[in-house]
Amino acid sequence: MTTKHIDHAVPLIRAVVIHPDGRSESSRLAEERLEEAVGLARALDLDVRAEEIVRIRKPTPATLFGTGKVEELAALVRAAEAEAVVVDDDLSPVQQRNLEKAWDCKVIDRTGLILEIFGRRARTKEGRLQVELARLDYEKSRLVRTWTHLERQRGGTGSTGGPGETQIELDRLKVELDEVRRTRGLHRKQRQKVPFPTIALVGYTNAGKSTLFNRLTGSEVFAKDLLFATLDTTQRTIRLPQGRPAIVADTVGFISDLPHELVESFRATLEEVGEADLILHVRDIASPDSDAQSKDVEAVLKQIPTPEGKTRRVLEVWNKTDLLAEDVRDAVLGQAERLRAQGKAVAVSAWTGEGIEPLRDTIASLIDDDPETELVLLPSQGEALAWLYENGRVTGRETDDEGRTHVVVRLHPAALGRFERQFQTAT
């Protein structure tokens, strides 16, 4: 057992974070899991007064920890003057209730903590509905509510009704969310009529997805060194090399042991990933836990269906190279360059912009599978030429002695049909 006390000013709720070691199937070290749990707690604005790894050989059904350990932790909670304890594991309703009695404070498990964070981060109607549905599903068998009990600034929301009322609320939310999903599906069909390839950014939370999204699109999506800094999906149109347009979507960050309630509730959002022509898997390559985080992301991706007949293409983006030590950085960049030639990985620093142009080139090469078409335009057809640059990728262009422009362009078949209806080419 290791314990680390932290001195802070006390602006908000005082908390203790505990990681039970011995139950998780994750390959990462207990110290790294504890550090992540502390990061989650701080993302909820908790003032972490103490953090501890507790070794357990066999979980106790009533309290998870043995009787002696529960008493020992009670002393730690009192010494830290904690008002809440975060247990970095899933607790049964009975375990949660018994630990709250033993420690005389609020106890929140890993799923409850992540739900709290998602509830605070959600901004769109769909996001709020998805999180609320996940929360109610989580609370069905529990006697205590998760929502807003850790926030002093505002009171609790909703009722604390019994199972019947909870089920009625669940049914109502599912109807509302189904309507939102139907609307999202209609929007997706409309986008498919405009044959721009779609690119989805996925990655472990805090891997730098939003920073990369801003760098690629010139947007100002909120990006901060904070777990789950952004939650709702954002989409923008970008221009790839030689003018090819594409749609980029920044999605919710993944995390190890992502609560199944959230995976199910965010199914509509995650469908955007399954439908994408290319998935950019953004990795924090400077993290010592990068490989384990990558496996966690891949595990969630496996839960997302791909439309029949569509091949899933994934390009790893090794982000935060600016944080690597110089000797390690050289080795990482060399390995990434070899993998980039195979269309498998690109090393970048979204913060400094290093590697962004090679990334854009690689993206273009991976999604640019539309057939090439040669067109001949009259000197007066400048508008048609501009349209080709706007809606396709011009790979060749030359002017003959008669002033006609010969253009080789990659166009989606639907876009070519629109072009032929709108413009008459030279013969």
Tab-separated table of C-alpha atoms in Angstrom:
chain	number	residue	atom	x	y	z
A	1	MET	CA	0.000	0.000	0.000
A	2	THR	CA	1.333	3.419	-0.940
A	3	THR	CA	-0.038	6.732	0.260
A	4	LYS	CA	0.604	10.217	-1.028
A	5	HIS	CA	-0.718	13.325	0.677
A	6	ILE	CA	-1.206	16.531	-1.263
A	7	ASP	CA	-1.412	20.037	0.154
A	8	HIS	CA	-3.728	22.405	-1.660
A	9	ALA	CA	-5.806	25.412	-0.977
A	10	VAL	CA	-9.329	24.228	-0.238
A	11	PRO	CA	-11.559	25.903	-2.840
A	12	LEU	CA	-14.004	23.037	-3.243
A	13	ILE	CA	-14.907	19.646	-1.850
A	14	ARG	CA	-12.139	17.746	-0.078
A	15	ALA	CA	-11.660	14.208	-1.378
A	16	VAL	CA	-9.604	11.042	-1.030
A	17	VAL	CA	-8.928	8.877	-4.102
A	18	ILE	CA	-8.428	5.125	-3.663
A	19	HIS	CA	-7.368	2.645	-6.342
A	20	PRO	CA	-8.038	-1.007	-5.421
A	21	ASP	CA	-5.241	-3.028	-7.013
A	22	GLY	CA	-5.832	-6.624	-7.932
A	23	ARG	CA	-9.246	-6.541	-9.600
A	24	SER	CA	-8.660	-4.690	-12.851
A	25	GLU	CA	-7.952	-6.623	-16.032
A	26	SER	CA	-6.080	-3.648	-17.466
A	27	SER	CA	-2.373	-4.139	-18.106
A	28	ARG	CA	-1.358	-0.752	-16.826
A	29	LEU	CA	0.434	-0.321	-13.550
A	30	ALA	CA	-1.517	0.527	-10.425
A	31	GLU	CA	0.359	3.803	-10.023
A	32	GLU	CA	-0.714	4.945	-13.476
A	33	ARG	CA	-4.316	3.934	-12.832
A	34	LEU	CA	-4.260	5.889	-9.583
A	35	GLU	CA	-2.850	8.939	-11.361
A	36	GLU	CA	-5.653	8.728	-13.918
A	37	ALA	CA	-8.274	8.459	-11.155
A	38	VAL	CA	-6.844	11.552	-9.494
A	39	GLY	CA	-7.042	13.329	-12.846
A	40	LEU	CA	-10.706	12.366	-13.160
A	41	ALA	CA	-11.394	13.682	-9.663
A	42	ARG	CA	-9.696	16.973	-10.430
A	43	ALA	CA	-11.647	17.208	-13.693
A	44	LEU	CA	-14.664	17.369	-11.393
A	45	ASP	CA	-13.007	20.175	-9.390
A	46	LEU	CA	-12.419	18.010	-6.334
A	47	ASP	CA	-9.656	19.025	-3.954
A	48	VAL	CA	-7.714	15.755	-3.695
A	49	ARG	CA	-6.224	15.645	-0.185
A	50	ALA	CA	-4.879	12.094	-0.268
A	51	GLU	CA	-4.485	9.307	-2.774
A	52	GLU	CA	-3.801	5.670	-2.043
A	53	ILE	CA	-3.302	2.281	-3.681
A	54	VAL	CA	-4.895	-0.539	-1.708
A	55	ARG	CA	-3.792	-4.074	-2.477
A	56	ILE	CA	-6.607	-6.592	-2.229
A	57	ARG	CA	-6.361	-10.322	-2.833
A	58	LYS	CA	-10.045	-11.130	-2.684
A	59	PRO	CA	-12.890	-8.601	-2.772
A	60	THR	CA	-15.258	-8.568	0.200
A	61	PRO	CA	-18.895	-8.677	-1.001
A	62	ALA	CA	-20.170	-6.213	1.615
A	63	THR	CA	-17.469	-3.525	1.392
A	64	LEU	CA	-14.944	-4.585	-1.298
A	65	PHE	CA	-12.126	-4.098	1.239
A	66	GLY	CA	-11.594	-6.238	4.331
A	67	THR	CA	-12.828	-5.025	7.735
A	68	GLY	CA	-9.397	-3.949	8.931
A	69	LYS	CA	-8.685	-2.060	5.728
A	70	VAL	CA	-12.054	-0.275	5.893
A	71	GLU	CA	-11.180	0.952	9.404
A	72	GLU	CA	-7.684	1.986	8.317
A	73	LEU	CA	-9.115	3.953	5.407
A	74	ALA	CA	-11.663	5.565	7.720
A	75	ALA	CA	-8.758	7.028	9.690
A	76	LEU	CA	-7.257	8.359	6.446
A	77	VAL	CA	-10.580	9.934	5.490
A	78	ARG	CA	-10.847	11.637	8.902
A	79	ALA	CA	-7.248	12.867	8.777
A	80	ALA	CA	-7.850	14.399	5.335
A	81	GLU	CA	-11.158	15.895	6.522
A	82	ALA	CA	-12.580	14.437	3.347
A	83	GLU	CA	-16.172	15.021	2.334
A	84	ALA	CA	-16.020	12.480	-0.503
A	85	VAL	CA	-14.088	9.321	-1.342
A	86	VAL	CA	-13.495	8.203	-4.927
A	87	VAL	CA	-13.027	4.437	-5.327
A	88	ASP	CA	-11.453	3.701	-8.712
A	89	ASP	CA	-13.503	0.584	-9.356
A	90	ASP	CA	-17.122	-0.398	-9.859
A	91	LEU	CA	-18.976	-0.732	-6.562
A	92	SER	CA	-22.206	-2.606	-6.048
A	93	PRO	CA	-25.057	-0.606	-4.460
A	94	VAL	CA	-24.535	-2.532	-1.208
A	95	GLN	CA	-20.790	-1.843	-1.151
A	96	GLN	CA	-21.328	1.841	-1.848
A	97	ARG	CA	-23.915	2.184	0.909
A	98	ASN	CA	-21.843	0.284	3.488
A	99	LEU	CA	-18.699	2.290	2.748
A	100	GLU	CA	-20.613	5.559	3.107
A	101	LYS	CA	-21.773	4.422	6.554
A	102	ALA	CA	-18.281	3.297	7.569
A	103	TRP	CA	-16.537	6.468	6.388
A	104	ASP	CA	-19.364	8.907	7.110
A	105	CYS	CA	-19.003	10.688	3.758
A	106	LYS	CA	-20.089	10.467	0.163
A	107	VAL	CA	-18.577	7.535	-1.800
A	108	ILE	CA	-18.468	7.549	-5.586
A	109	ASP	CA	-17.153	4.747	-7.778
A	110	ARG	CA	-15.420	4.977	-11.162
A	111	THR	CA	-18.609	4.778	-13.211
A	112	GLY	CA	-20.346	7.380	-11.059
A	113	LEU	CA	-17.328	9.687	-11.308
A	114	ILE	CA	-17.213	9.502	-15.110
A	115	LEU	CA	-20.970	10.069	-15.291
A	116	GLU	CA	-20.576	13.164	-13.107
A	117	ILE	CA	-17.908	14.540	-15.442
A	118	PHE	CA	-19.932	13.791	-18.558
A	119	GLY	CA	-22.955	15.452	-16.991
A	120	ARG	CA	-20.990	18.632	-16.428
A	121	ARG	CA	-19.331	18.646	-19.870
A	122	ALA	CA	-22.402	17.936	-22.037
A	123	ARG	CA	-23.578	21.063	-23.874
A	124	THR	CA	-25.848	19.974	-26.717
A	125	LYS	CA	-29.351	18.601	-26.241
A	126	GLU	CA	-28.230	15.212	-27.531
A	127	GLY	CA	-25.261	15.120	-25.187
A	128	ARG	CA	-27.374	15.989	-22.152
A	129	LEU	CA	-29.984	13.380	-23.067
A	130	GLN	CA	-27.345	10.690	-23.570
A	131	VAL	CA	-25.686	11.370	-20.227
A	132	GLU	CA	-28.967	11.610	-18.344
A	133	LEU	CA	-30.092	8.291	-19.811
A	134	ALA	CA	-26.808	6.659	-18.781
A	135	ARG	CA	-27.123	8.107	-15.278
A	136	LEU	CA	-30.654	6.807	-14.766
A	137	ASP	CA	-29.637	3.377	-16.047
A	138	TYR	CA	-26.746	3.364	-13.563
A	139	GLU	CA	-28.953	4.480	-10.676
A	140	LYS	CA	-31.822	2.062	-11.210
A	141	SER	CA	-30.627	-0.250	-8.444
A	142	ARG	CA	-29.134	2.410	-6.176
A	143	LEU	CA	-30.672	4.340	-3.312
A	144	VAL	CA	-28.532	7.439	-3.828
A	145	ARG	CA	-28.347	9.869	-6.709
A	146	THR	CA	-25.095	10.746	-8.421
A	147	TRP	CA	-26.123	14.017	-9.982
A	148	THR	CA	-24.811	17.323	-8.615
A	149	HIS	CA	-24.249	16.066	-5.072
A	150	LEU	CA	-20.628	17.161	-5.470
A	151	GLU	CA	-21.555	20.690	-6.540
A	152	ARG	CA	-22.048	23.285	-3.858
A	153	GLN	CA	-22.956	26.006	-6.307
A	154	ARG	CA	-26.365	24.607	-7.210
A	155	GLY	CA	-28.898	22.231	-5.760
A	156	GLY	CA	-29.795	18.730	-6.926
A	157	THR	CA	-31.846	18.221	-10.055
A	158	GLY	CA	-34.787	15.981	-10.675
A	159	SER	CA	-36.695	13.870	-8.196
A	160	THR	CA	-35.594	11.032	-5.991
A	161	GLY	CA	-38.584	8.880	-6.805
A	162	GLY	CA	-38.790	5.127	-6.614
A	163	PRO	CA	-38.069	2.506	-9.269
A	164	GLY	CA	-41.392	3.108	-11.029
A	165	GLU	CA	-40.728	6.793	-11.480
A	166	THR	CA	-37.177	6.062	-12.614
A	167	GLN	CA	-38.454	3.672	-15.280
A	168	ILE	CA	-40.977	6.255	-16.504
A	169	GLU	CA	-38.172	8.807	-16.795
A	170	LEU	CA	-35.981	6.271	-18.601
A	171	ASP	CA	-38.732	5.554	-21.110
A	172	ARG	CA	-39.298	9.267	-21.707
A	173	LEU	CA	-35.602	9.921	-22.283
A	174	LYS	CA	-35.308	6.988	-24.671
A	175	VAL	CA	-38.157	8.395	-26.779
A	176	GLU	CA	-36.491	11.836	-26.865
A	177	LEU	CA	-33.092	10.350	-27.697
A	178	ASP	CA	-34.575	8.180	-30.457
A	179	GLU	CA	-35.954	11.360	-32.033
A	180	VAL	CA	-32.555	13.037	-31.802
A	181	ARG	CA	-30.947	9.953	-33.331
A	182	ARG	CA	-33.473	9.988	-36.157
A	183	THR	CA	-32.613	13.629	-36.846
A	184	ARG	CA	-28.894	12.807	-36.772
A	185	GLY	CA	-29.505	10.004	-39.264
A	186	LEU	CA	-31.294	12.418	-41.608
A	187	HIS	CA	-28.407	14.863	-41.337
A	188	ARG	CA	-25.979	12.061	-42.144
A	189	LYS	CA	-27.950	11.137	-45.255
A	190	GLN	CA	-27.908	14.781	-46.350
A	191	ARG	CA	-24.121	14.897	-45.912
A	192	GLN	CA	-23.780	11.739	-47.980
A	193	LYS	CA	-25.445	13.546	-50.867
A	194	VAL	CA	-22.504	15.952	-50.753
A	195	PRO	CA	-19.791	13.385	-51.470
A	196	PHE	CA	-17.101	14.669	-49.134
A	197	PRO	CA	-15.099	11.997	-47.318
A	198	THR	CA	-15.466	11.987	-43.537
A	199	ILE	CA	-12.666	11.746	-40.984
A	200	ALA	CA	-13.315	10.916	-37.325
A	201	LEU	CA	-10.860	11.738	-34.552
A	202	VAL	CA	-10.803	9.211	-31.728
A	203	GLY	CA	-8.404	8.692	-28.883
A	204	TYR	CA	-7.902	8.324	-25.186
A	205	THR	CA	-9.153	11.302	-23.252
A	206	ASN	CA	-6.546	14.063	-23.057
A	207	ALA	CA	-4.555	12.669	-26.009
A	208	GLY	CA	-4.868	16.050	-27.760
A	209	LYS	CA	-7.758	15.374	-30.161
A	210	SER	CA	-9.328	18.812	-29.829
A	211	THR	CA	-5.964	20.558	-30.210
A	212	LEU	CA	-5.319	18.538	-33.378
A	213	PHE	CA	-8.849	19.282	-34.589
A	214	ASN	CA	-8.211	23.013	-34.126
A	215	ARG	CA	-4.864	22.761	-35.923
A	216	LEU	CA	-6.389	20.939	-38.920
A	217	THR	CA	-9.508	23.071	-39.243
A	218	GLY	CA	-8.476	26.479	-37.943
A	219	SER	CA	-11.284	26.269	-35.381
A	220	GLU	CA	-11.271	27.235	-31.726
A	221	VAL	CA	-12.889	24.226	-30.081
A	222	PHE	CA	-12.267	24.196	-26.327
A	223	ALA	CA	-9.019	22.316	-25.680
A	224	LYS	CA	-7.384	22.003	-22.276
A	225	ASP	CA	-5.002	19.661	-20.449
A	226	LEU	CA	-7.942	18.084	-18.656
A	227	LEU	CA	-9.635	14.693	-18.843
A	228	PHE	CA	-12.853	14.924	-20.883
A	229	ALA	CA	-12.337	18.648	-21.547
A	230	THR	CA	-14.781	18.339	-24.454
A	231	LEU	CA	-17.683	15.957	-24.837
A	232	ASP	CA	-20.024	16.887	-27.685
A	233	THR	CA	-19.087	16.016	-31.262
A	234	THR	CA	-17.956	18.943	-33.433
A	235	GLN	CA	-17.678	18.832	-37.235
A	236	ARG	CA	-15.861	21.115	-39.673
A	237	THR	CA	-14.984	21.079	-43.376
A	238	ILE	CA	-11.277	21.212	-44.225
A	239	ARG	CA	-9.204	21.479	-47.400
A	240	LEU	CA	-6.652	18.774	-48.013
A	241	PRO	CA	-3.663	19.106	-50.379
A	242	GLN	CA	-4.656	19.956	-53.964
A	243	GLY	CA	-8.002	21.264	-52.781
A	244	ARG	CA	-9.807	18.069	-51.777
A	245	PRO	CA	-12.562	18.908	-49.232
A	246	ALA	CA	-13.308	16.605	-46.299
A	247	ILE	CA	-15.398	16.676	-43.134
A	248	VAL	CA	-13.563	16.200	-39.815
A	249	ALA	CA	-15.402	15.188	-36.622
A	250	ASP	CA	-13.937	15.520	-33.137
A	251	THR	CA	-15.560	12.872	-30.914
A	252	VAL	CA	-15.765	12.120	-27.201
A	253	GLY	CA	-12.570	10.834	-25.608
A	254	PHE	CA	-12.304	7.182	-24.611
A	255	ILE	CA	-11.003	5.804	-21.351
A	256	SER	CA	-10.228	2.421	-19.823
A	257	ASP	CA	-13.275	0.588	-18.492
A	258	LEU	CA	-15.605	3.114	-20.121
A	259	PRO	CA	-18.981	2.504	-18.422
A	260	HIS	CA	-21.204	0.316	-20.570
A	261	GLU	CA	-24.085	2.692	-19.847
A	262	LEU	CA	-22.188	5.440	-21.657
A	263	VAL	CA	-21.143	3.266	-24.584
A	264	GLU	CA	-24.786	2.355	-25.171
A	265	SER	CA	-26.146	5.865	-24.598
A	266	PHE	CA	-23.566	7.425	-26.906
A	267	ARG	CA	-24.293	4.889	-29.629
A	268	ALA	CA	-25.678	7.556	-31.973
A	269	THR	CA	-22.579	9.722	-31.548
A	270	LEU	CA	-20.228	6.778	-31.953
A	271	GLU	CA	-22.022	5.794	-35.153
A	272	GLU	CA	-20.261	8.801	-36.701
A	273	VAL	CA	-17.022	6.910	-36.099
A	274	GLY	CA	-18.342	3.735	-37.705
A	275	GLU	CA	-19.514	5.658	-40.770
A	276	ALA	CA	-16.227	7.545	-41.244
A	277	ASP	CA	-14.089	6.967	-44.314
A	278	LEU	CA	-10.976	7.322	-42.167
A	279	ILE	CA	-10.422	7.147	-38.404
A	280	LEU	CA	-7.554	9.128	-36.927
A	281	HIS	CA	-6.539	7.385	-33.709
A	282	VAL	CA	-4.795	10.158	-31.769
A	283	ARG	CA	-2.273	8.861	-29.236
A	284	ASP	CA	-0.325	10.704	-26.562
A	285	ILE	CA	2.971	9.207	-27.617
A	286	ALA	CA	4.785	10.973	-24.749
A	287	SER	CA	2.731	9.120	-22.127
A	288	PRO	CA	4.420	6.075	-20.563
A	289	ASP	CA	0.957	4.521	-20.698
A	290	SER	CA	0.484	5.114	-24.438
A	291	ASP	CA	0.384	1.442	-25.469
A	292	ALA	CA	-2.183	0.505	-22.812
A	293	GLN	CA	-4.309	3.519	-23.700
A	294	SER	CA	-4.165	2.485	-27.346
A	295	LYS	CA	-5.503	-0.964	-26.473
A	296	ASP	CA	-8.365	0.621	-24.506
A	297	VAL	CA	-9.313	2.738	-27.522
A	298	GLU	CA	-9.164	-0.276	-29.826
A	299	ALA	CA	-11.438	-2.174	-27.425
A	300	VAL	CA	-14.098	0.557	-27.692
A	301	LEU	CA	-13.712	0.735	-31.483
A	302	LYS	CA	-14.518	-2.965	-31.675
A	303	GLN	CA	-17.894	-2.192	-30.096
A	304	ILE	CA	-18.762	0.285	-32.860
A	305	PRO	CA	-20.309	-1.401	-35.910
A	306	THR	CA	-19.153	-0.622	-39.452
A	307	PRO	CA	-21.775	-0.466	-42.229
A	308	GLU	CA	-21.940	-3.577	-44.385
A	309	GLY	CA	-19.468	-3.435	-47.236
A	310	LYS	CA	-17.406	-0.624	-45.673
A	311	THR	CA	-13.767	-1.238	-44.797
A	312	ARG	CA	-12.557	0.424	-41.615
A	313	ARG	CA	-9.373	2.402	-42.161
A	314	VAL	CA	-7.406	3.653	-39.165
A	315	LEU	CA	-4.385	5.975	-39.171
A	316	GLU	CA	-2.531	6.407	-35.883
A	317	VAL	CA	-1.484	9.978	-35.069
A	318	TRP	CA	1.362	9.994	-32.568
A	319	ASN	CA	0.778	13.332	-30.870
A	320	LYS	CA	2.793	15.370	-28.346
A	321	THR	CA	6.201	14.624	-29.862
A	322	ASP	CA	7.333	17.989	-28.471
A	323	LEU	CA	7.203	16.461	-24.971
A	324	LEU	CA	9.599	13.614	-25.773
A	325	ALA	CA	13.243	13.588	-24.692
A	326	GLU	CA	15.515	14.293	-27.659
A	327	ASP	CA	16.963	10.775	-27.986
A	328	VAL	CA	13.537	9.151	-27.648
A	329	ARG	CA	12.042	11.683	-30.030
A	330	ASP	CA	14.495	10.851	-32.802
A	331	ALA	CA	13.680	7.146	-32.518
A	332	VAL	CA	9.913	7.795	-32.492
A	333	LEU	CA	10.102	10.088	-35.513
A	334	GLY	CA	12.152	7.529	-37.435
A	335	GLN	CA	9.717	4.724	-36.664
A	336	ALA	CA	6.731	6.920	-37.548
A	337	GLU	CA	8.262	7.896	-40.883
A	338	ARG	CA	8.621	4.239	-41.836
A	339	LEU	CA	5.001	3.574	-40.849
A	340	ARG	CA	3.791	6.692	-42.665
A	341	ALA	CA	5.070	5.235	-45.927
A	342	GLN	CA	2.700	2.321	-45.259
A	343	GLY	CA	-0.222	4.601	-44.337
A	344	LYS	CA	-0.218	3.407	-40.723
A	345	ALA	CA	1.086	6.216	-38.499
A	346	VAL	CA	2.199	9.859	-38.520
A	347	ALA	CA	4.079	11.677	-35.738
A	348	VAL	CA	2.952	15.229	-34.945
A	349	SER	CA	2.828	17.918	-32.336
A	350	ALA	CA	-0.616	19.477	-32.536
A	351	TRP	CA	0.602	22.142	-30.119
A	352	THR	CA	3.558	23.356	-32.242
A	353	GLY	CA	2.246	22.313	-35.665
A	354	GLU	CA	5.177	20.016	-36.428
A	355	GLY	CA	4.177	17.136	-38.700
A	356	ILE	CA	0.763	18.562	-39.601
A	357	GLU	CA	1.485	18.926	-43.322
A	358	PRO	CA	2.763	15.326	-43.678
A	359	LEU	CA	-0.384	14.281	-41.808
A	360	ARG	CA	-2.588	16.178	-44.253
A	361	ASP	CA	-0.759	14.557	-47.180
A	362	THR	CA	-1.207	11.097	-45.661
A	363	ILE	CA	-4.911	11.699	-44.994
A	364	ALA	CA	-5.399	12.776	-48.608
A	365	SER	CA	-3.639	9.689	-49.924
A	366	LEU	CA	-5.766	7.355	-47.780
A	367	ILE	CA	-9.181	8.821	-48.601
A	368	ASP	CA	-8.445	9.739	-52.202
A	369	ASP	CA	-9.747	6.595	-53.839
A	370	ASP	CA	-12.212	8.223	-56.245
A	371	PRO	CA	-11.544	7.444	-59.915
A	372	GLU	CA	-9.608	9.912	-62.058
A	373	THR	CA	-11.506	11.647	-64.852
A	374	GLU	CA	-10.057	13.784	-67.645
A	375	LEU	CA	-12.140	16.813	-68.646
A	376	VAL	CA	-11.607	19.506	-71.272
A	377	LEU	CA	-12.823	23.019	-70.469
A	378	LEU	CA	-13.230	26.012	-72.747
A	379	PRO	CA	-11.405	29.260	-71.923
A	380	SER	CA	-14.739	30.747	-70.829
A	381	GLN	CA	-15.413	27.984	-68.288
A	382	GLY	CA	-13.549	29.433	-65.342
A	383	GLU	CA	-16.548	28.770	-63.098
A	384	ALA	CA	-16.477	25.068	-63.986
A	385	LEU	CA	-12.755	24.887	-63.207
A	386	ALA	CA	-13.343	26.546	-59.836
A	387	TRP	CA	-16.142	24.030	-59.151
A	388	LEU	CA	-13.746	21.137	-59.766
A	389	TYR	CA	-11.238	22.551	-57.298
A	390	GLU	CA	-14.052	23.084	-54.802
A	391	ASN	CA	-15.560	19.614	-55.020
A	392	GLY	CA	-12.758	17.288	-56.132
A	393	ARG	CA	-9.019	16.880	-56.213
A	394	VAL	CA	-7.280	18.201	-59.298
A	395	THR	CA	-4.227	16.027	-59.980
A	396	GLY	CA	-3.264	17.385	-63.389
A	397	ARG	CA	-3.884	20.535	-65.437
A	398	GLU	CA	-2.487	21.950	-68.684
A	399	THR	CA	-3.606	24.329	-71.419
A	400	ASP	CA	-3.394	23.425	-75.124
A	401	ASP	CA	-2.631	25.697	-78.086
A	402	GLU	CA	-6.322	26.547	-78.505
A	403	GLY	CA	-6.614	27.804	-74.933
A	404	ARG	CA	-8.607	24.838	-73.703
A	405	THR	CA	-7.830	23.490	-70.238
A	406	HIS	CA	-7.253	19.759	-69.861
A	407	VAL	CA	-7.993	18.777	-66.248
A	408	VAL	CA	-7.401	15.437	-64.549
A	409	VAL	CA	-9.537	15.318	-61.420
A	410	ARG	CA	-10.566	12.767	-58.835
A	411	LEU	CA	-14.311	13.058	-58.295
A	412	HIS	CA	-16.879	10.989	-56.476
A	413	PRO	CA	-19.255	9.526	-59.102
A	414	ALA	CA	-22.162	11.504	-57.638
A	415	ALA	CA	-20.140	14.719	-57.874
A	416	LEU	CA	-19.181	13.935	-61.476
A	417	GLY	CA	-22.864	13.519	-62.307
A	418	ARG	CA	-23.666	16.907	-60.791
A	419	PHE	CA	-20.803	18.495	-62.706
A	420	GLU	CA	-22.007	17.064	-66.014
A	421	ARG	CA	-25.546	18.306	-65.366
A	422	GLN	CA	-24.370	21.785	-64.401
A	423	PHE	CA	-21.624	22.355	-66.965
A	424	GLN	CA	-21.096	21.393	-70.559
A	425	THR	CA	-17.529	20.446	-71.303
A	426	ALA	CA	-15.684	20.975	-74.545
A	427	THR	CA	-15.595	18.238	-77.155
